[in-house]
Amino acid sequence: MAEERRRYDVIVVGAGAAGLVAAEALGRNGYSVLVCEARSRVGGRLVSHQIAPGAAGPGAVDLGGTWFWDHEGFVEAITDQLGVETFPQHLAGDALYESAPAGVQRLQGNPVDVPARRFAHGAGGMVSALAGRLPEGVLRLDEPVRSVEILPDGVVRVQSRTLTADADQVILALPPALAVEQIRFTPALPADLVLAAASTAVWMGSMVKAVALFDQARWRRAGLSGSAISHAGPFREFHDHSGPGGSPAALFGFAPSAGLAGVPLDEIGEVFVHQLSRIFGTHAAEPSEVRVVDWSREQYTAPQTVHPYARTDLYGADVFQLPVFGRLHWASTEVSPAFPGHIEGAVRAGFAAARRVSETPAPAAAPSR
Ligand SMILES: Cc1cc2nc3c(=O)[nH]c(=O)nc-3n(C[C@H](O)[C@H](O)[C@H](O)COP(=O)(O)OP(=O)(O)OC[C@H]3O[C@@H](n4cnc5c(N)ncnc54)[C@H](O)[C@@H]3O)c2cc1C
């Protein structure tokens, strides 16, 4: 049976950090809000693997974003408000450097990392806490938005997998390149905007992140920080990813997706462990668990057609600060003029979009093209 069509003040497309922040702020200020999220979970590029109590756990490891830094005041304020516990990234000990001709060298100290903080229950715990602030019924999972249409009376009609809903305004809280690939806009978006959106790189959308869990952080006992840089590859950088107090014990690595295209994820995990043991020693050859995400294969993160000149200089561009047709507002980390790419950028973009909604007069008629 068809669902009753409802009218909202605002529909938010995407329940990553930006979309959740925008929805929460608008809801708190009396707006009726619907959030359509394509995945069956919230958080987008923030997702954590929960570890059951056992050899390595309990705890959580991050398969997407993980750190925030001291000067990132919006993330700090949100974690304070939500009562989300944080802890410092482990830095102590020496770093390692791997190159193809010279093998592995030990560096004095850790020039690889800068001081940063992490979420004690994972970045996924932080976004779940944020989603928990939304009133019942606001968030709809498994609802990829497929079309956004401005009707002759100026109302915006949004269609997702099973829903058709109307709103005065819409927040596009997903990377612009993904929005123009996945959503059919009527009227069509201006050509220069489509080009800018399609050529705006998705931050970390072409990276593989792999995490290995261990019964203990033996590298720390050897005076190593867990940080390493490799010019031999395929993984290029490594960091300690253990939980607060070293438990669960974990290391993670980043590799460019392009070099691992077509390789099954379990094989990437094997390659990762092989490289870990090459760099950190044979004890790293036997993790209790390995998790791999190739973010370029995530249909709701990376566009299928990556623009050949995907650009980061368009981050925070003016074109993304203006409402489109006076009804549509951009909000993802890529559109934030400050800290684009970071969680901080996403949070700021969410607040900025909510503010723009509140500054925009209600629609009176359809826009002229
Ligand atoms: C491997 C990795 C490591 C990172 N490390 C860090 C770090 O340490 N520190 C840091 O600050 N940042 C880091 N980042 C970046 C950080 O994760 C992002 O800046 C932030 O999470 C982006 O949030 P967002 O809401 O802007 O976008 P997203 O998280 O991408 O949210 C967009 C949402 O829209 C949904 N969506 C997509 N298409 C549709 C559709 N058609 N309809 C409805 N919903 C849709 C998606 O499912 C998603 O939930 C990292 C990212 C990755 C991938």
Short mmCIF file of C-alpha atoms and ligand atoms in Angstrom, two decimals:
data_model
loop_
_atom_site.label_atom_id
_atom_site.label_comp_id
_atom_site.label_asym_id
_atom_site.label_seq_id
_atom_site.Cartn_x
_atom_site.Cartn_y
_atom_site.Cartn_z
CA MET A 1 0.00 0.00 0.00
CA ALA A 2 1.35 3.46 -0.90
CA GLU A 3 2.50 5.51 2.09
CA GLU A 4 0.66 8.68 2.97
CA ARG A 5 2.57 11.62 1.44
CA ARG A 6 3.79 13.94 4.15
CA ARG A 7 4.99 17.48 3.99
CA TYR A 8 8.03 18.57 6.02
CA ASP A 9 9.79 21.85 6.52
CA VAL A 10 13.09 20.22 5.54
CA ILE A 11 14.22 16.91 4.06
CA VAL A 12 17.86 15.99 4.68
CA VAL A 13 19.49 13.62 2.18
CA GLY A 14 22.18 11.59 3.95
CA ALA A 15 22.77 10.73 7.62
CA GLY A 16 26.52 11.21 7.80
CA ALA A 17 27.90 13.62 10.38
CA ALA A 18 26.82 16.65 8.30
CA GLY A 19 23.24 15.47 7.76
CA LEU A 20 22.77 14.41 11.38
CA VAL A 21 24.09 17.72 12.70
CA ALA A 22 21.80 19.68 10.37
CA ALA A 23 18.74 17.56 11.22
CA GLU A 24 19.37 17.79 14.96
CA ALA A 25 19.86 21.56 14.87
CA LEU A 26 16.73 22.13 12.78
CA GLY A 27 14.61 19.78 14.90
CA ARG A 28 15.76 21.57 18.05
CA ASN A 29 14.61 24.85 16.51
CA GLY A 30 11.10 23.62 15.79
CA TYR A 31 11.39 22.53 12.14
CA SER A 32 9.73 19.32 11.01
CA VAL A 33 12.49 17.21 9.47
CA LEU A 34 12.82 13.94 7.55
CA VAL A 35 16.25 12.35 7.03
CA CYS A 36 16.58 9.86 4.14
CA GLU A 37 19.68 7.70 4.44
CA ALA A 38 20.66 5.26 1.68
CA ARG A 39 22.51 2.79 3.88
CA SER A 40 21.07 0.62 6.63
CA ARG A 41 23.17 2.53 9.17
CA VAL A 42 24.01 6.14 10.01
CA GLY A 43 27.46 7.71 9.86
CA GLY A 44 28.53 7.47 6.21
CA ARG A 45 32.32 7.68 6.27
CA LEU A 46 32.26 7.24 10.06
CA VAL A 47 31.79 3.57 10.87
CA SER A 48 33.25 1.39 13.60
CA HIS A 49 33.59 -2.35 14.03
CA GLN A 50 32.47 -3.34 17.51
CA ILE A 51 34.60 -5.99 19.16
CA ALA A 52 33.00 -8.46 21.52
CA PRO A 53 34.72 -9.04 24.87
CA GLY A 54 37.49 -11.54 24.22
CA ALA A 55 41.17 -11.72 23.45
CA ALA A 56 41.28 -8.35 21.71
CA GLY A 57 38.35 -6.50 23.18
CA PRO A 58 35.93 -5.18 24.12
CA GLY A 59 36.03 -1.97 22.16
CA ALA A 60 35.65 -0.50 18.72
CA VAL A 61 37.96 0.13 15.79
CA ASP A 62 37.26 2.69 13.11
CA LEU A 63 37.01 1.60 9.48
CA GLY A 64 36.58 5.20 8.27
CA GLY A 65 37.38 8.52 9.95
CA THR A 66 38.97 8.30 13.37
CA TRP A 67 40.89 11.37 14.58
CA PHE A 68 40.10 14.94 15.44
CA TRP A 69 42.63 17.54 16.33
CA ASP A 70 42.99 20.12 19.11
CA HIS A 71 41.96 23.16 17.08
CA GLU A 72 38.76 21.49 15.81
CA GLY A 73 36.33 23.21 18.16
CA PHE A 74 33.03 22.11 16.62
CA VAL A 75 33.82 18.39 17.04
CA GLU A 76 35.03 19.02 20.54
CA ALA A 77 31.85 20.95 21.41
CA ILE A 78 29.63 18.19 20.00
CA THR A 79 31.45 15.43 21.86
CA ASP A 80 31.09 17.46 25.07
CA GLN A 81 27.37 18.01 24.48
CA LEU A 82 26.78 14.35 23.67
CA GLY A 83 28.88 13.19 26.61
CA VAL A 84 31.03 11.15 24.22
CA GLU A 85 34.30 10.02 25.79
CA THR A 86 37.53 10.70 23.90
CA PHE A 87 41.16 9.70 24.38
CA PRO A 88 44.54 10.68 22.90
CA GLN A 89 46.06 8.89 19.91
CA HIS A 90 49.02 6.77 21.03
CA LEU A 91 52.21 8.46 19.83
CA ALA A 92 55.03 7.28 22.09
CA GLY A 93 57.86 5.26 20.60
CA ASP A 94 59.81 5.18 17.37
CA ALA A 95 58.38 5.15 13.86
CA LEU A 96 59.50 2.89 11.02
CA TYR A 97 60.27 3.64 7.38
CA GLU A 98 60.10 1.06 4.60
CA SER A 99 61.56 1.55 1.15
CA ALA A 100 62.00 -1.02 -1.60
CA PRO A 101 65.79 -0.89 -1.87
CA ALA A 102 66.72 -0.36 1.79
CA GLY A 103 64.05 -2.43 3.59
CA VAL A 104 62.86 -1.26 7.01
CA GLN A 105 64.64 1.43 8.99
CA ARG A 106 63.90 2.54 12.54
CA LEU A 107 63.50 6.31 12.96
CA GLN A 108 64.27 8.18 16.16
CA GLY A 109 60.94 9.17 17.69
CA ASN A 110 57.70 9.52 15.80
CA PRO A 111 57.77 12.16 13.06
CA VAL A 112 54.76 10.53 11.36
CA ASP A 113 51.94 11.52 13.72
CA VAL A 114 50.78 14.73 15.33
CA PRO A 115 48.77 14.81 18.58
CA ALA A 116 45.13 13.91 17.92
CA ARG A 117 42.16 12.51 19.81
CA ARG A 118 39.85 9.58 19.13
CA PHE A 119 36.37 8.56 20.24
CA ALA A 120 36.49 5.93 23.01
CA HIS A 121 33.55 3.99 21.53
CA GLY A 122 34.64 4.62 17.96
CA ALA A 123 33.57 7.35 15.55
CA GLY A 124 30.51 5.16 14.95
CA GLY A 125 29.61 5.59 18.63
CA MET A 126 29.76 9.36 18.22
CA VAL A 127 27.39 9.42 15.22
CA SER A 128 25.03 6.95 16.90
CA ALA A 129 24.84 9.30 19.88
CA LEU A 130 24.06 12.14 17.49
CA ALA A 131 21.35 10.10 15.73
CA GLY A 132 19.94 9.26 19.15
CA ARG A 133 19.10 12.94 19.55
CA LEU A 134 16.65 12.82 16.64
CA PRO A 135 13.00 12.35 17.56
CA GLU A 136 11.41 9.00 16.70
CA GLY A 137 10.46 8.64 13.02
CA VAL A 138 12.74 11.41 11.69
CA LEU A 139 15.41 9.03 10.39
CA ARG A 140 14.60 6.62 7.58
CA LEU A 141 17.32 4.09 6.71
CA ASP A 142 17.59 2.11 3.45
CA GLU A 143 16.08 5.04 1.58
CA PRO A 144 18.46 6.12 -1.21
CA VAL A 145 17.11 9.32 -2.70
CA ARG A 146 16.65 9.05 -6.46
CA SER A 147 14.93 12.27 -7.44
CA VAL A 148 14.44 15.83 -6.22
CA GLU A 149 11.85 17.84 -8.08
CA ILE A 150 10.71 21.40 -7.58
CA LEU A 151 6.97 21.49 -8.28
CA PRO A 152 5.17 24.45 -9.91
CA ASP A 153 4.00 25.70 -6.48
CA GLY A 154 7.63 25.79 -5.26
CA VAL A 155 7.38 22.73 -3.03
CA VAL A 156 10.27 20.25 -3.32
CA ARG A 157 9.28 16.61 -3.88
CA VAL A 158 11.83 13.98 -2.87
CA GLN A 159 11.60 10.35 -3.94
CA SER A 160 13.63 7.61 -2.39
CA ARG A 161 13.37 3.82 -2.62
CA THR A 162 9.93 3.61 -0.97
CA LEU A 163 9.09 7.18 0.07
CA THR A 164 7.68 10.20 -1.68
CA ALA A 165 7.74 13.26 0.56
CA ASP A 166 7.43 17.01 0.12
CA ALA A 167 9.33 19.82 1.81
CA ASP A 168 9.93 23.54 1.66
CA GLN A 169 13.69 22.99 1.54
CA VAL A 170 16.17 20.16 1.05
CA ILE A 171 19.67 19.69 2.44
CA LEU A 172 21.99 17.62 0.24
CA ALA A 173 24.27 16.16 2.94
CA LEU A 174 26.28 13.90 0.67
CA PRO A 175 29.39 14.55 -1.44
CA PRO A 176 28.43 16.80 -4.39
CA ALA A 177 29.90 14.34 -6.93
CA LEU A 178 27.66 11.61 -5.55
CA ALA A 179 24.59 13.85 -5.50
CA VAL A 180 24.82 14.73 -9.19
CA GLU A 181 25.48 11.11 -10.12
CA GLN A 182 22.72 9.53 -8.06
CA ILE A 183 19.89 12.06 -7.97
CA ARG A 184 17.75 13.23 -10.88
CA PHE A 185 17.05 16.93 -10.36
CA THR A 186 14.05 18.67 -11.94
CA PRO A 187 14.57 21.32 -13.15
CA ALA A 188 18.08 20.22 -14.11
CA LEU A 189 20.84 21.84 -12.06
CA PRO A 190 22.76 24.59 -13.89
CA ALA A 191 25.51 23.08 -16.06
CA ASP A 192 28.35 24.95 -14.32
CA LEU A 193 27.17 23.65 -10.93
CA VAL A 194 26.95 20.07 -12.24
CA LEU A 195 30.49 20.34 -13.58
CA ALA A 196 31.81 21.76 -10.29
CA ALA A 197 30.01 19.08 -8.26
CA ALA A 198 31.12 16.21 -10.51
CA SER A 199 34.73 17.36 -10.39
CA THR A 200 34.88 17.78 -6.61
CA ALA A 201 36.86 14.88 -5.18
CA VAL A 202 35.29 12.78 -2.42
CA TRP A 203 37.69 13.04 0.50
CA MET A 204 39.24 9.60 1.15
CA GLY A 205 36.90 8.14 -1.44
CA SER A 206 39.82 6.48 -3.24
CA MET A 207 41.46 4.85 -0.24
CA VAL A 208 41.55 1.42 1.35
CA LYS A 209 41.66 1.26 5.14
CA ALA A 210 42.64 -2.01 6.79
CA VAL A 211 42.66 -2.74 10.53
CA ALA A 212 44.33 -5.72 12.23
CA LEU A 213 43.53 -6.72 15.83
CA PHE A 214 46.01 -8.46 18.13
CA ASP A 215 45.96 -10.03 21.59
CA GLN A 216 48.43 -7.36 22.71
CA ALA A 217 50.30 -4.33 21.32
CA ARG A 218 53.73 -6.00 21.19
CA TRP A 219 55.15 -3.20 19.06
CA ARG A 220 54.72 -0.87 22.05
CA ARG A 221 56.81 -3.20 24.23
CA ALA A 222 59.52 -3.01 21.56
CA GLY A 223 59.53 0.79 21.91
CA LEU A 224 57.65 1.31 18.64
CA SER A 225 54.82 3.79 18.21
CA GLY A 226 52.98 1.68 15.61
CA SER A 227 53.51 4.45 13.05
CA ALA A 228 55.22 3.69 9.76
CA ILE A 229 55.59 5.10 6.30
CA SER A 230 56.20 2.79 3.33
CA HIS A 231 57.39 3.68 -0.12
CA ALA A 232 57.32 -0.02 -1.03
CA GLY A 233 53.53 -0.35 -0.69
CA PRO A 234 50.86 -1.23 -1.35
CA PHE A 235 49.97 0.22 2.09
CA ARG A 236 51.63 3.61 2.45
CA GLU A 237 51.08 4.53 6.09
CA PHE A 238 50.39 2.72 9.35
CA HIS A 239 49.28 3.85 12.79
CA ASP A 240 48.55 2.39 16.19
CA HIS A 241 44.79 1.95 16.38
CA SER A 242 44.50 0.46 19.85
CA GLY A 243 41.70 1.48 22.17
CA PRO A 244 42.04 3.49 25.38
CA GLY A 245 44.80 1.98 27.54
CA GLY A 246 45.97 -0.17 24.62
CA SER A 247 42.91 -2.43 24.45
CA PRO A 248 41.85 -3.72 22.01
CA ALA A 249 45.33 -3.79 20.45
CA ALA A 250 45.25 -2.80 16.80
CA LEU A 251 47.19 -1.36 13.88
CA PHE A 252 45.70 0.23 10.79
CA GLY A 253 46.97 1.08 7.32
CA PHE A 254 45.95 3.18 4.31
CA ALA A 255 46.52 2.21 0.68
CA PRO A 256 45.40 3.96 -2.51
CA SER A 257 42.46 2.01 -3.98
CA ALA A 258 43.80 2.30 -7.52
CA GLY A 259 46.71 -0.05 -6.81
CA LEU A 260 44.34 -2.72 -5.45
CA ALA A 261 41.54 -2.42 -8.02
CA GLY A 262 39.76 -5.72 -8.57
CA VAL A 263 41.55 -7.49 -5.70
CA PRO A 264 39.01 -9.20 -3.40
CA LEU A 265 38.84 -7.65 0.07
CA ASP A 266 40.02 -10.81 1.86
CA GLU A 267 43.10 -10.90 -0.38
CA ILE A 268 43.76 -7.24 0.42
CA GLY A 269 43.62 -8.27 4.09
CA GLU A 270 46.29 -10.92 3.44
CA VAL A 271 48.48 -8.41 1.62
CA PHE A 272 48.09 -6.01 4.55
CA VAL A 273 49.09 -8.61 7.13
CA HIS A 274 52.06 -9.66 5.01
CA GLN A 275 53.24 -6.04 4.88
CA LEU A 276 52.63 -5.59 8.61
CA SER A 277 54.87 -8.56 9.39
CA ARG A 278 57.52 -7.24 6.99
CA ILE A 279 57.54 -3.90 8.82
CA PHE A 280 56.70 -4.71 12.45
CA GLY A 281 58.05 -8.25 12.71
CA THR A 282 56.69 -11.77 12.64
CA HIS A 283 54.35 -11.30 15.63
CA ALA A 284 52.29 -9.02 13.38
CA ALA A 285 51.68 -11.97 11.03
CA GLU A 286 49.02 -13.44 13.29
CA PRO A 287 46.26 -10.95 14.00
CA SER A 288 43.09 -12.25 15.63
CA GLU A 289 40.98 -10.39 13.09
CA VAL A 290 41.39 -8.21 10.01
CA ARG A 291 38.85 -5.76 8.61
CA VAL A 292 39.16 -4.04 5.24
CA VAL A 293 37.07 -1.34 3.57
CA ASP A 294 37.84 -0.12 0.07
CA TRP A 295 35.99 3.18 0.15
CA SER A 296 36.11 3.48 -3.65
CA ARG A 297 33.82 0.41 -3.82
CA GLU A 298 31.24 1.92 -1.46
CA GLN A 299 28.35 2.92 -3.69
CA TYR A 300 27.10 5.53 -1.20
CA THR A 301 30.51 7.17 -0.74
CA ALA A 302 32.35 7.18 -4.04
CA PRO A 303 30.80 8.02 -7.40
CA GLN A 304 31.02 5.17 -9.90
CA THR A 305 32.41 7.57 -12.48
CA VAL A 306 35.29 9.34 -10.85
CA HIS A 307 35.92 12.55 -12.71
CA PRO A 308 39.36 12.31 -14.31
CA TYR A 309 40.36 15.61 -12.74
CA ALA A 310 38.72 15.13 -9.34
CA ARG A 311 39.78 18.32 -7.57
CA THR A 312 40.27 19.28 -3.97
CA ASP A 313 40.68 22.98 -4.77
CA LEU A 314 36.88 23.14 -5.18
CA TYR A 315 36.41 22.27 -1.51
CA GLY A 316 34.40 25.04 0.15
CA ALA A 317 33.87 26.78 -3.22
CA ASP A 318 31.43 29.71 -3.37
CA VAL A 319 29.15 27.78 -5.69
CA PHE A 320 28.34 25.37 -2.81
CA GLN A 321 27.52 28.17 -0.36
CA LEU A 322 24.51 29.42 -2.33
CA PRO A 323 21.07 27.79 -2.16
CA VAL A 324 20.23 26.19 -5.51
CA PHE A 325 16.91 27.48 -6.87
CA GLY A 326 16.46 29.02 -3.40
CA ARG A 327 15.49 25.58 -2.03
CA LEU A 328 18.44 23.18 -2.08
CA HIS A 329 21.39 23.55 0.31
CA TRP A 330 24.71 21.68 0.11
CA ALA A 331 26.16 20.11 3.26
CA SER A 332 29.03 17.65 3.27
CA THR A 333 32.58 18.01 4.44
CA GLU A 334 33.62 18.84 0.86
CA VAL A 335 31.59 22.07 0.82
CA SER A 336 32.91 23.45 4.09
CA PRO A 337 35.27 26.42 3.64
CA ALA A 338 36.99 25.45 6.92
CA PHE A 339 38.49 22.00 7.58
CA PRO A 340 37.05 20.43 4.41
CA GLY A 341 37.60 16.67 4.35
CA HIS A 342 37.64 16.40 8.12
CA ILE A 343 34.87 15.46 10.54
CA GLU A 344 35.15 19.07 11.67
CA GLY A 345 34.30 20.22 8.12
CA ALA A 346 31.25 17.93 8.03
CA VAL A 347 29.97 19.25 11.37
CA ARG A 348 30.48 22.85 10.27
CA ALA A 349 28.76 22.17 6.93
CA GLY A 350 25.79 20.68 8.78
CA PHE A 351 25.39 23.72 11.00
CA ALA A 352 25.89 26.12 8.07
CA ALA A 353 23.16 24.38 6.03
CA ALA A 354 20.74 24.51 8.99
CA ARG A 355 21.47 28.23 9.33
CA ARG A 356 20.86 28.82 5.62
CA VAL A 357 17.53 27.03 5.84
CA SER A 358 16.49 29.35 8.66
CA GLU A 359 17.53 32.39 6.59
CA THR A 360 15.66 31.29 3.45
CA PRO A 361 12.07 32.52 2.99
CA ALA A 362 9.38 29.89 2.44
CA PRO A 363 8.79 29.06 -1.23
CA ALA A 364 6.15 31.06 -3.05
CA ALA A 365 6.51 29.70 -6.58
CA ALA A 366 8.71 27.48 -8.73
CA PRO A 367 12.10 28.89 -9.66
CA SER A 368 12.79 30.17 -13.11
CA ARG A 369 15.50 28.20 -14.86
C1 LIG B 1 39.21 5.85 5.50
C2 LIG B 1 38.86 7.23 5.99
C3 LIG B 1 39.60 7.82 6.99
C4 LIG B 1 39.28 9.11 7.44
N1 LIG B 1 39.99 9.63 8.50
C5 LIG B 1 39.58 10.82 9.03
C6 LIG B 1 40.15 11.28 10.26
O1 LIG B 1 40.93 10.57 10.90
N2 LIG B 1 39.76 12.49 10.72
C7 LIG B 1 38.83 13.27 10.06
O2 LIG B 1 38.53 14.37 10.50
N3 LIG B 1 38.24 12.81 8.90
C8 LIG B 1 38.58 11.60 8.41
N4 LIG B 1 37.94 11.11 7.32
C9 LIG B 1 36.90 11.93 6.69
C10 LIG B 1 35.59 11.93 7.48
O3 LIG B 1 35.19 10.60 7.69
C11 LIG B 1 34.55 12.72 6.68
O4 LIG B 1 34.99 14.05 6.56
C12 LIG B 1 33.16 12.78 7.30
O5 LIG B 1 32.77 11.58 7.89
C13 LIG B 1 32.19 13.19 6.18
O6 LIG B 1 30.89 13.34 6.68
P1 LIG B 1 29.74 13.83 5.70
O7 LIG B 1 28.47 13.80 6.47
O8 LIG B 1 30.16 15.09 5.06
O9 LIG B 1 29.69 12.75 4.50
P2 LIG B 1 29.40 11.20 4.56
O10 LIG B 1 29.91 10.61 5.81
O11 LIG B 1 29.90 10.63 3.27
O12 LIG B 1 27.81 11.13 4.61
C14 LIG B 1 26.99 11.12 3.45
C15 LIG B 1 25.79 10.24 3.74
O13 LIG B 1 24.91 10.28 2.61
C16 LIG B 1 24.43 8.96 2.36
N5 LIG B 1 24.01 8.88 0.96
C17 LIG B 1 24.76 8.75 -0.16
N6 LIG B 1 23.97 8.74 -1.25
C18 LIG B 1 22.70 8.88 -0.81
C19 LIG B 1 21.42 8.95 -1.46
N7 LIG B 1 21.29 8.88 -2.79
N8 LIG B 1 20.32 9.09 -0.68
C20 LIG B 1 20.40 9.15 0.67
N9 LIG B 1 21.59 9.09 1.34
C21 LIG B 1 22.70 8.98 0.60
C22 LIG B 1 25.62 8.09 2.70
O14 LIG B 1 25.25 6.75 2.93
C23 LIG B 1 26.18 8.77 3.95
O15 LIG B 1 25.58 8.28 5.12
C24 LIG B 1 38.21 9.82 6.85
C25 LIG B 1 37.45 9.22 5.86
C26 LIG B 1 37.76 7.93 5.45
C27 LIG B 1 36.89 7.27 4.38
#
